[in-house]
Short mmCIF file of C-alpha atoms in Angstrom, two decimals:
data_model
loop_
_atom_site.label_atom_id
_atom_site.label_comp_id
_atom_site.label_asym_id
_atom_site.label_seq_id
_atom_site.Cartn_x
_atom_site.Cartn_y
_atom_site.Cartn_z
CA MET A 795 119.56 149.26 155.39
CA PRO A 796 120.84 147.26 158.35
CA ARG A 797 124.63 147.41 158.72
CA SER A 798 125.10 143.66 158.32
CA LYS A 799 123.20 143.60 155.02
CA GLU A 800 125.13 146.62 153.69
CA SER A 801 128.47 144.93 154.45
CA ALA A 802 127.34 141.75 152.70
CA VAL A 803 126.35 143.69 149.59
CA ASN A 804 129.67 145.54 149.50
CA ARG A 805 131.60 142.29 149.86
CA SER A 806 129.60 140.75 147.01
CA LYS A 807 130.68 143.59 144.72
CA GLN A 808 134.39 142.98 145.30
CA PRO A 809 135.97 141.55 142.09
CA GLY A 810 137.51 138.28 143.20
CA SER A 811 137.26 134.52 142.86
CA ASP A 812 137.51 131.56 145.18
CA PHE A 813 139.54 129.92 142.39
CA LEU A 814 143.20 130.39 143.45
CA GLN A 815 142.00 133.30 145.63
CA LEU A 816 142.38 135.61 142.63
CA ASP A 817 142.00 139.29 143.47
CA VAL A 818 141.80 141.74 140.56
CA ALA A 819 142.92 144.55 142.87
CA GLU A 820 146.44 143.06 142.66
CA ALA A 821 146.59 143.54 138.87
CA PRO A 822 148.46 146.58 137.48
CA PRO A 823 146.42 149.09 135.44
CA GLY A 824 145.99 147.90 131.85
CA GLY A 825 147.67 144.56 132.53
CA LEU A 826 144.83 142.25 133.54
CA ALA A 827 145.60 139.51 131.02
CA ASP A 828 149.33 139.54 131.88
CA TRP A 829 148.55 139.40 135.58
CA LEU A 830 146.08 136.53 135.20
CA ALA A 831 148.42 134.53 132.95
CA ARG A 832 151.26 134.93 135.48
CA ARG A 833 149.05 133.83 138.37
CA LEU A 834 147.85 130.76 136.49
CA ARG A 835 151.36 129.88 135.35
CA ARG A 836 152.62 130.15 138.93
CA ALA A 837 149.80 127.91 140.18
CA ILE A 838 150.68 125.25 137.58
CA SER A 839 154.37 125.47 138.48
CA ASP A 840 153.91 125.15 142.24
CA GLY A 841 151.40 122.28 141.99
CA ARG A 842 148.17 124.06 142.94
CA LEU A 843 147.00 123.26 139.41
CA PRO A 844 148.45 119.77 138.77
CA LEU A 845 148.64 117.98 135.43
CA GLY A 846 145.16 117.01 134.25
CA SER A 847 143.31 119.69 136.23
CA THR A 848 140.71 121.82 134.43
CA LEU A 849 140.55 125.62 134.45
CA PRO A 850 137.21 127.35 134.99
CA ALA A 851 135.18 128.23 131.91
CA THR A 852 136.18 131.67 130.61
CA ARG A 853 132.73 133.17 131.13
CA VAL A 854 132.55 131.82 134.70
CA LEU A 855 135.96 133.18 135.72
CA ALA A 856 135.30 136.48 133.94
CA ALA A 857 132.04 136.88 135.86
CA GLU A 858 133.70 136.12 139.19
CA LEU A 859 136.52 138.60 138.54
CA ARG A 860 134.18 141.22 137.05
CA VAL A 861 136.33 141.53 133.93
CA SER A 862 135.56 141.08 130.27
CA ARG A 863 135.59 137.54 128.95
CA GLY A 864 138.28 138.65 126.50
CA VAL A 865 140.73 139.18 129.37
CA VAL A 866 140.35 135.58 130.54
CA THR A 867 140.41 134.24 126.98
CA GLU A 868 143.66 136.09 126.26
CA ALA A 869 145.27 134.78 129.47
CA TYR A 870 144.25 131.21 128.63
CA GLN A 871 145.54 131.63 125.08
CA ARG A 872 148.96 132.63 126.40
CA LEU A 873 149.10 129.44 128.41
CA VAL A 874 148.08 127.49 125.30
CA GLU A 875 150.90 129.12 123.32
CA ASP A 876 153.33 128.30 126.13
CA GLY A 877 152.21 124.65 125.95
CA HIS A 878 150.95 124.55 129.53
CA VAL A 879 147.24 123.99 128.75
CA VAL A 880 145.14 122.75 125.84
CA GLY A 881 141.48 123.18 124.99
CA ARG A 882 139.63 119.85 125.08
CA GLY A 883 136.19 120.95 123.84
CA ARG A 884 133.47 120.08 126.33
CA ARG A 885 136.10 118.87 128.78
CA GLY A 886 137.34 122.45 129.07
CA THR A 887 140.88 123.81 129.25
CA VAL A 888 143.20 121.21 130.77
CA VAL A 889 146.70 121.52 132.26
CA VAL A 890 149.11 119.36 130.23
CA SER A 891 152.58 120.72 131.04
CA VAL A 892 154.39 122.23 134.01
CA PRO A 893 156.57 125.34 133.52
CA SER A 894 160.22 125.17 134.46
CA PRO A 895 160.50 126.65 137.95
CA THR A 896 162.44 129.89 138.24
CA PRO A 897 165.49 129.25 140.41
CA VAL A 898 165.76 131.22 143.60
CA VAL A 899 169.02 133.14 143.78
CA PRO A 900 170.63 132.61 147.21
CA ALA A 901 172.55 135.47 148.76
CA GLU A 902 175.81 133.48 148.55
CA PRO A 903 175.55 130.44 146.25
CA PRO A 904 177.63 127.63 147.77
CA ASP A 905 180.62 126.53 145.71
CA ALA A 906 179.54 128.74 142.79
CA PRO A 907 182.31 130.79 141.17
CA ALA A 908 181.91 134.53 141.16
CA PRO A 909 180.55 135.83 137.83
CA ALA A 910 183.82 137.63 137.12
CA ALA A 911 185.70 134.33 137.48
CA LEU A 912 183.21 132.47 135.27
CA PHE A 913 183.12 134.93 132.37
CA VAL A 914 186.67 134.96 131.07
CA PRO A 915 187.66 135.51 127.41
CA SER A 916 188.99 131.96 126.91
CA PRO A 917 186.84 129.52 128.92
CA THR A 918 187.69 125.85 129.45
CA ASP A 919 185.70 122.69 128.72
CA GLU A 920 183.58 122.74 131.89
CA VAL A 921 182.34 126.31 131.49
CA PHE A 922 178.88 125.34 130.23
CA GLU A 923 178.20 122.95 133.11
CA THR A 924 179.38 125.60 135.55
CA LEU A 925 177.16 128.25 133.97
CA ARG A 926 174.13 125.93 133.95
CA ALA A 927 174.61 125.32 137.67
CA ALA A 928 174.83 129.03 138.48
CA PRO A 929 171.53 130.31 139.90
CA ALA A 930 169.64 133.07 138.08
CA ARG A 931 166.15 134.52 137.93
CA VAL A 932 166.08 134.66 134.13
CA ASP A 933 168.16 132.25 132.01
CA LEU A 934 168.73 133.72 128.54
CA SER A 935 171.43 131.21 127.61
CA PRO A 936 171.33 130.25 123.91
CA GLY A 937 170.62 126.73 122.74
CA VAL A 938 168.01 125.95 125.42
CA PRO A 939 164.61 124.87 124.03
CA ASP A 940 161.25 125.29 125.75
CA LEU A 941 161.60 122.35 128.12
CA ALA A 942 158.17 123.01 129.62
CA ALA A 943 156.67 122.23 126.21
CA PHE A 944 157.98 118.65 126.15
CA PRO A 945 155.02 116.51 124.97
CA ARG A 946 154.78 114.38 128.10
CA ALA A 947 151.35 112.97 127.36
CA ALA A 948 152.27 111.97 123.78
CA TRP A 949 155.58 110.50 124.94
CA LEU A 950 153.85 108.48 127.64
CA ARG A 951 151.26 107.11 125.19
CA ALA A 952 153.98 106.11 122.75
CA GLU A 953 156.09 104.53 125.50
CA ARG A 954 153.16 102.44 126.73
CA ALA A 955 152.44 101.28 123.21
CA VAL A 956 156.10 100.36 122.64
CA LEU A 957 156.33 98.40 125.89
CA THR A 958 153.08 96.59 125.13
CA GLU A 959 154.29 95.42 121.73
CA LEU A 960 158.01 94.98 122.44
CA PRO A 961 159.25 91.36 122.22
CA ALA A 962 161.62 90.21 124.95
CA ALA A 963 164.44 89.72 122.44
CA ALA A 964 164.44 93.47 121.71
CA LEU A 965 165.72 94.14 125.24
CA GLY A 966 169.08 92.58 124.47
CA TYR A 967 172.11 94.27 122.88
CA GLY A 968 171.02 96.14 119.79
CA ASP A 969 172.55 97.34 116.54
CA PRO A 970 175.25 99.94 117.33
CA ARG A 971 174.01 101.92 114.32
CA GLY A 972 170.66 102.39 116.08
CA ALA A 973 167.31 100.61 116.25
CA PRO A 974 166.13 99.75 112.71
CA ALA A 975 162.70 101.30 113.43
CA LEU A 976 164.25 104.64 114.36
CA ARG A 977 166.70 104.68 111.47
CA ALA A 978 163.79 104.11 109.09
CA ALA A 979 161.71 106.81 110.83
CA ILE A 980 164.62 109.29 110.64
CA ALA A 981 165.05 108.60 106.92
CA ARG A 982 161.35 109.34 106.37
CA TRP A 983 161.49 112.43 108.62
CA LEU A 984 164.47 113.87 106.71
CA ALA A 985 162.79 113.19 103.36
CA ARG A 986 159.60 114.99 104.49
CA ASN A 987 161.16 117.90 106.34
CA ARG A 988 164.65 118.48 104.90
CA GLY A 989 164.43 117.16 101.36
CA ILE A 990 167.14 114.55 102.00
CA ALA A 991 166.86 111.21 100.24
CA ALA A 992 168.59 108.53 102.33
CA SER A 993 168.09 104.88 103.13
CA PRO A 994 167.87 103.64 106.74
CA ASP A 995 171.22 101.90 106.24
CA GLU A 996 172.88 105.31 105.81
CA VAL A 997 171.60 106.56 109.18
CA LEU A 998 173.75 106.30 112.30
CA VAL A 999 172.00 107.10 115.59
CA VAL A 1000 174.21 108.95 118.07
CA ASN A 1001 174.01 110.69 121.45
CA GLY A 1002 173.32 114.11 119.98
CA THR A 1003 175.36 116.35 117.72
CA ALA A 1004 178.21 116.48 120.23
CA GLN A 1005 178.93 112.77 119.83
CA ALA A 1006 178.57 113.05 116.06
CA LEU A 1007 181.34 115.67 116.02
CA VAL A 1008 183.63 113.55 118.20
CA LEU A 1009 183.08 110.38 116.15
CA ALA A 1010 183.64 112.24 112.88
CA GLY A 1011 186.71 114.05 114.22
CA GLU A 1012 188.32 110.80 115.37
CA ALA A 1013 187.56 109.08 112.06
CA LEU A 1014 188.96 112.00 110.05
CA ARG A 1015 192.14 112.16 112.14
CA ARG A 1016 192.72 108.45 111.50
CA ALA A 1017 192.15 109.09 107.79
CA GLY A 1018 194.96 111.64 107.76
CA TYR A 1019 193.08 114.92 108.25
CA GLY A 1020 194.82 117.47 110.44
CA ALA A 1021 192.19 120.19 110.69
CA MET A 1022 188.51 120.99 110.44
CA ALA A 1023 187.84 124.63 109.70
CA VAL A 1024 185.07 126.26 111.75
CA GLU A 1025 182.94 129.36 111.32
CA GLU A 1026 184.11 132.66 112.81
CA PRO A 1027 182.27 133.54 114.94
CA GLY A 1028 181.14 130.02 115.71
CA SER A 1029 180.06 127.82 118.59
CA LEU A 1030 182.57 127.56 121.42
CA GLY A 1031 181.14 124.16 122.42
CA VAL A 1032 181.56 122.76 118.92
CA ARG A 1033 185.10 124.06 118.71
CA LEU A 1034 186.01 122.41 122.02
CA HIS A 1035 184.55 119.06 120.94
CA ILE A 1036 186.51 119.03 117.69
CA ALA A 1037 189.73 120.10 119.37
CA ARG A 1038 189.44 117.16 121.79
CA THR A 1039 189.77 114.77 118.82
CA GLY A 1040 193.18 116.23 117.95
CA LEU A 1041 192.07 118.27 114.93
CA ALA A 1042 192.99 121.93 114.57
CA THR A 1043 190.09 124.37 114.24
CA PRO A 1044 191.20 127.26 111.98
CA PRO A 1045 188.54 130.01 111.72
CA VAL A 1046 186.76 130.99 108.48
CA PRO A 1047 184.96 134.36 108.52
CA VAL A 1048 181.17 134.54 108.30
CA ASP A 1049 179.43 137.57 106.79
CA GLU A 1050 175.83 138.39 105.84
CA GLU A 1051 175.83 135.61 103.20
CA GLY A 1052 177.37 132.94 105.40
CA VAL A 1053 180.83 131.42 105.39
CA ARG A 1054 183.34 132.99 103.00
CA VAL A 1055 184.71 130.56 100.46
CA ALA A 1056 186.84 132.85 98.26
CA GLY A 1057 188.95 135.90 99.01
CA PRO A 1058 191.45 136.65 101.80
CA GLY A 1059 190.85 134.49 104.84
CA GLY A 1060 188.24 132.42 103.00
CA LEU A 1061 187.98 128.65 102.90
CA ARG A 1062 190.05 128.31 99.74
CA ALA A 1063 192.89 130.40 101.15
CA LEU A 1064 192.86 128.44 104.40
CA GLY A 1065 193.79 125.16 102.71
CA ALA A 1066 191.80 122.91 105.08
CA ASP A 1067 190.23 119.74 103.65
CA ALA A 1068 187.21 119.75 105.98
CA VAL A 1069 184.88 122.45 107.30
CA LEU A 1070 182.07 122.49 109.85
CA LEU A 1071 179.05 124.65 108.95
CA THR A 1072 175.63 125.58 110.35
CA PRO A 1073 174.10 126.70 107.02
CA ALA A 1074 170.38 126.73 107.88
CA HIS A 1075 170.76 129.21 110.77
CA GLN A 1076 174.36 129.99 111.57
CA PHE A 1077 175.40 130.02 115.21
CA PRO A 1078 175.69 132.63 116.53
CA THR A 1079 175.11 135.24 113.80
CA GLY A 1080 171.78 133.75 112.65
CA VAL A 1081 172.53 134.26 108.93
CA VAL A 1082 171.30 131.78 106.32
CA LEU A 1083 173.87 130.51 103.81
CA SER A 1084 173.12 132.20 100.48
CA GLY A 1085 172.64 130.40 97.19
CA GLU A 1086 175.87 131.80 95.76
CA ARG A 1087 177.87 130.58 98.75
CA ARG A 1088 176.23 127.15 98.45
CA ARG A 1089 177.37 126.92 94.84
CA ALA A 1090 180.87 128.07 95.82
CA LEU A 1091 181.02 125.38 98.51
CA THR A 1092 179.94 122.76 96.01
CA ARG A 1093 182.74 123.80 93.68
CA TRP A 1094 185.27 123.84 96.53
CA ALA A 1095 184.34 120.34 97.68
CA GLY A 1096 184.36 118.92 94.16
CA GLU A 1097 187.80 120.31 93.37
CA ARG A 1098 189.55 118.59 96.30
CA ASP A 1099 191.51 115.44 95.57
CA GLY A 1100 190.67 112.04 97.08
CA PRO A 1101 188.28 111.99 100.03
CA GLY A 1102 189.10 115.64 100.88
CA GLY A 1103 186.66 118.49 100.57
CA LEU A 1104 184.38 117.26 103.36
CA ILE A 1105 181.57 119.49 104.62
CA MET A 1106 180.35 118.66 108.14
CA GLU A 1107 176.79 120.02 108.12
CA ASP A 1108 175.29 120.69 111.54
CA ASP A 1109 171.62 121.29 110.71
CA TYR A 1110 171.34 123.54 113.76
CA ASP A 1111 167.94 125.18 114.32
CA ALA A 1112 166.80 124.20 110.81
CA GLU A 1113 163.23 123.39 111.93
CA HIS A 1114 162.72 126.66 113.82
CA ARG A 1115 161.90 129.24 111.13
CA TYR A 1116 159.19 131.87 111.42
CA ASP A 1117 158.92 134.10 108.34
CA ARG A 1118 160.64 132.29 105.48
CA PRO A 1119 160.46 129.08 103.48
CA PRO A 1120 162.89 126.29 104.38
CA VAL A 1121 166.33 126.23 102.80
CA PRO A 1122 167.53 122.88 101.46
CA ALA A 1123 170.12 120.96 103.42
CA LEU A 1124 173.57 120.83 101.82
CA ARG A 1125 173.36 117.06 102.11
CA SER A 1126 170.49 117.06 99.59
CA LEU A 1127 172.75 118.81 97.06
CA LEU A 1128 176.06 117.02 97.58
CA PRO A 1129 175.61 113.71 99.47
CA GLU A 1130 179.02 112.32 98.56
CA ARG A 1131 180.83 115.28 100.16
CA VAL A 1132 178.58 116.14 103.13
CA CYS A 1133 178.49 114.51 106.56
CA TYR A 1134 175.08 115.61 107.83
CA THR A 1135 174.08 115.65 111.50
CA GLY A 1136 170.93 116.60 113.37
CA SER A 1137 169.14 115.86 116.63
CA VAL A 1138 165.95 116.33 118.64
CA SER A 1139 167.73 118.38 121.31
CA LYS A 1140 166.15 121.66 120.15
CA LEU A 1141 162.82 120.10 119.14
CA LEU A 1142 162.13 117.94 122.21
CA ALA A 1143 164.85 118.03 124.88
CA PRO A 1144 168.65 117.76 125.12
CA ALA A 1145 168.27 115.19 127.91
CA LEU A 1146 167.05 112.58 125.40
CA ARG A 1147 170.54 112.51 123.85
CA VAL A 1148 169.31 111.35 120.46
CA GLY A 1149 170.77 112.53 117.18
CA TRP A 1150 171.72 111.14 113.79
CA VAL A 1151 174.49 111.24 111.19
CA LEU A 1152 174.45 110.65 107.45
CA ALA A 1153 178.07 110.23 106.42
CA PRO A 1154 179.53 109.70 102.94
CA PRO A 1155 180.16 105.99 102.24
CA TRP A 1156 183.92 106.25 102.79
CA LEU A 1157 183.39 107.77 106.26
CA HIS A 1158 180.29 105.86 107.36
CA ALA A 1159 181.99 102.58 108.25
CA ALA A 1160 184.67 104.33 110.31
CA MET A 1161 182.05 106.26 112.29
CA VAL A 1162 180.02 103.10 112.93
CA ALA A 1163 183.15 101.40 114.25
CA ALA A 1164 183.89 104.38 116.49
CA LYS A 1165 180.32 104.34 117.80
CA ARG A 1166 180.47 100.60 118.49
CA HIS A 1167 183.62 101.00 120.59
CA ALA A 1168 182.29 104.12 122.36
CA ASP A 1169 179.08 102.70 123.83
CA LEU A 1170 177.63 99.79 121.79
CA GLY A 1171 174.79 102.04 120.69
CA ASN A 1172 172.06 104.26 122.18
CA PRO A 1173 169.43 102.97 124.64
CA VAL A 1174 166.74 101.16 122.64
CA LEU A 1175 163.53 102.17 124.42
CA PRO A 1176 163.82 105.94 123.80
CA GLN A 1177 164.71 105.19 120.17
CA LEU A 1178 161.52 103.18 119.65
CA VAL A 1179 159.37 105.81 121.37
CA LEU A 1180 160.87 108.55 119.20
CA ALA A 1181 160.30 106.45 116.08
CA ARG A 1182 156.61 106.16 116.96
CA LEU A 1183 156.32 109.92 117.53
CA MET A 1184 157.98 110.61 114.18
CA ASP A 1185 155.78 108.22 112.24
CA SER A 1186 152.52 109.20 113.99
CA GLY A 1187 152.81 112.88 113.14
CA GLU A 1188 153.20 113.92 116.80
CA LEU A 1189 156.61 115.43 116.14
CA GLU A 1190 155.25 117.62 113.33
CA ARG A 1191 152.44 118.79 115.62
CA GLN A 1192 154.99 119.61 118.29
CA LEU A 1193 157.01 121.61 115.77
CA ARG A 1194 153.99 123.63 114.63
CA GLN A 1195 153.14 124.55 118.22
CA LEU A 1196 156.73 125.51 118.99
CA ARG A 1197 156.98 127.80 115.98
CA VAL A 1198 154.02 129.87 117.17
CA ARG A 1199 155.34 130.10 120.72
CA HIS A 1200 158.95 130.78 119.76
CA ARG A 1201 158.01 133.48 117.25
CA ARG A 1202 156.08 135.32 119.96
CA ARG A 1203 159.04 135.09 122.32
CA ARG A 1204 161.50 136.27 119.68
CA ASP A 1205 159.28 139.25 118.91
CA ALA A 1206 159.12 140.04 122.64
CA MET A 1207 162.92 140.00 122.90
CA VAL A 1208 163.41 142.18 119.81
CA ALA A 1209 160.85 144.69 121.08
CA ALA A 1210 162.41 144.76 124.57
CA LEU A 1211 165.89 145.33 123.11
CA ARG A 1212 164.58 148.11 120.88
CA GLU A 1213 163.03 149.84 123.87
CA ARG A 1214 165.57 149.16 126.62
CA VAL A 1215 168.88 148.78 124.75
CA PRO A 1216 168.59 150.80 121.52
CA GLU A 1217 172.38 150.57 121.07
CA ALA A 1218 172.07 146.80 120.49
CA VAL A 1219 171.97 145.70 116.84
CA VAL A 1220 170.06 142.45 116.23
CA HIS A 1221 171.56 140.16 113.58
CA GLY A 1222 170.29 137.25 111.52
CA ALA A 1223 167.06 135.82 110.21
CA ALA A 1224 163.80 135.34 112.12
CA ALA A 1225 164.58 131.75 112.98
CA GLY A 1226 166.14 129.54 115.62
CA LEU A 1227 166.18 129.83 119.39
CA HIS A 1228 168.58 132.74 119.92
CA LEU A 1229 169.58 136.25 118.88
CA MET A 1230 173.03 137.67 118.42
CA VAL A 1231 173.35 141.37 119.23
CA THR A 1232 176.37 143.62 118.84
CA LEU A 1233 176.80 146.85 120.78
CA GLU A 1234 177.40 150.15 119.03
CA GLY A 1235 177.56 153.84 119.85
CA PRO A 1236 178.79 154.61 123.36
CA TYR A 1237 179.04 150.88 124.13
CA GLY A 1238 181.11 149.93 121.08
CA ASP A 1239 184.21 149.22 123.17
CA VAL A 1240 182.54 147.53 126.17
CA ASP A 1241 184.04 144.28 127.47
CA ASP A 1242 181.20 141.81 126.80
CA THR A 1243 182.58 139.23 129.24
CA ARG A 1244 182.41 141.82 132.03
CA LEU A 1245 178.93 142.78 130.84
CA ALA A 1246 177.79 139.13 131.06
CA ALA A 1247 179.28 138.92 134.56
CA ARG A 1248 177.39 142.05 135.65
CA ALA A 1249 174.20 140.63 134.16
CA LEU A 1250 174.62 137.39 136.12
CA GLU A 1251 175.11 139.43 139.28
CA ARG A 1252 171.68 140.90 138.51
CA GLY A 1253 170.21 137.41 138.02
CA VAL A 1254 170.36 137.09 134.21
CA LYS A 1255 172.40 134.49 132.28
CA THR A 1256 173.76 135.23 128.81
CA HIS A 1257 176.73 134.30 126.62
CA PRO A 1258 179.29 136.98 125.75
CA LEU A 1259 179.96 137.01 122.02
CA THR A 1260 183.70 136.87 122.78
CA TRP A 1261 183.25 133.26 123.89
CA HIS A 1262 182.31 132.31 120.34
CA ARG A 1263 185.17 134.11 118.61
CA GLN A 1264 188.74 133.10 117.90
CA ARG A 1265 189.61 136.57 116.61
CA PRO A 1266 188.86 140.03 118.02
CA GLY A 1267 185.57 141.57 116.96
CA PRO A 1268 182.79 143.91 118.04
CA PRO A 1269 181.40 143.26 121.53
CA GLY A 1270 178.02 141.62 121.86
CA LEU A 1271 175.84 139.00 123.49
CA VAL A 1272 174.15 135.78 122.41
CA LEU A 1273 170.68 135.63 123.94
CA GLY A 1274 168.31 132.65 124.05
CA TYR A 1275 164.56 133.25 124.17
CA ALA A 1276 162.87 129.88 123.62
CA ALA A 1277 162.82 128.73 127.24
CA ARG A 1278 161.42 131.92 128.77
CA THR A 1279 158.00 133.58 128.65
CA PRO A 1280 157.60 137.06 127.12
CA GLY A 1281 157.29 138.56 130.60
CA GLU A 1282 160.50 136.88 131.76
CA ILE A 1283 162.27 138.00 128.59
CA GLU A 1284 161.25 141.62 129.19
CA GLU A 1285 162.49 141.37 132.78
CA GLY A 1286 165.80 139.91 131.63
CA ILE A 1287 166.39 142.61 129.01
CA GLU A 1288 165.55 145.31 131.55
CA GLU A 1289 168.22 143.92 133.88
CA LEU A 1290 170.67 143.76 130.98
CA ALA A 1291 170.04 147.43 130.29
CA ARG A 1292 170.79 148.23 133.93
CA ALA A 1293 173.98 146.14 133.81
CA LEU A 1294 175.06 147.99 130.65
CA ALA A 1295 174.34 151.37 132.20
#
């Protein structure tokens, strides 16, 4: 055979594709689907595959790469689960969302505090903004949803429809309680998804749960309250928000059944007239408030005199459950004693700054007045778009997709911890967007703030459990998984293991 023809035949047998210049020789043994999914995800992120572009048919790409069709199908399915592509029938597999780019860690980040200076046992108010600005390869901070899964196309359709139908008068100053359309949509959403019966007039739209806590704290302080008990361990951010209103934040222990009501150190012994709880999926332990504790809370609230006995219910992570039926909101059981708050920060995006409050009648008017004087109400356009998404069923579809993706990512984190950090004990139910782990065995006395600092030096962000305690306790970490892919999660846990070693 002539030399030129032989070379042409050999080149034709090389497994590769003109599409993205894919070369199977770069894939690790046994990891073809992982390799292909990473390459496709990178191409979407850097713009080589822009929104609306179509991926090759699975059989075509499989033939070009000389791999089984199942390899390509599995890689595409991972992108579907991540929310980056969707199958459109005859139109093929289309790019619909761009992954969050992985920050590049500079050798010396300008104006960024050293990790050891950032991770101190008692951080100040600005710690979260400082941590968010710190560069890292893998961000495992808790409380961050899958921002790449934001339903851009559905939001854009709803926004166009709202702007088409919106009368000019609706662009003026609105109701400080929130747009009537959104308050009605929230009431229907809560009835369908949380078993809460409420009228639109009971709903107050706020700028997320953080503003709800501030408005409630200010109203309670004016009503004569001096303290709002908080869970121990419990969210540092929540505690800081409440403290800014002038209320004390005495800690109430949380165990495997949730907050303790009776016994030494329990809510009854504490003597506070108000308590903040995350009963559906406690932050950070992940436990679900048991039925017995719910009944004990009901008795505690009912026994208090006057307007006392208030339960501030932060319905944190309630939608994100993976292996269990939903638990009813406390508000559905005791509406006259529960100030209920929720938001779309973990379902859509924190940047929307949209949440809601259902307060008891005696507290509702005071919170509305506080909201009016704070900002005259939320921006109207995002409220109307969200109302349309709620009423059209788009938000339920988004939730179903997120549950599949988040469950896979949680499983990846649990498996990686089991393999790389067997000394870490995972706590809580299979729900939410984060895990709490405590360290045992040879690492039972480790300083978790120093561990978090060492992890950040290796390019991984976490929260030390100490941040979320007011009292000493076992060392640990609070790890978010929703915003990272399984591969990134495995990389992050591997670096954590190295930092621990």
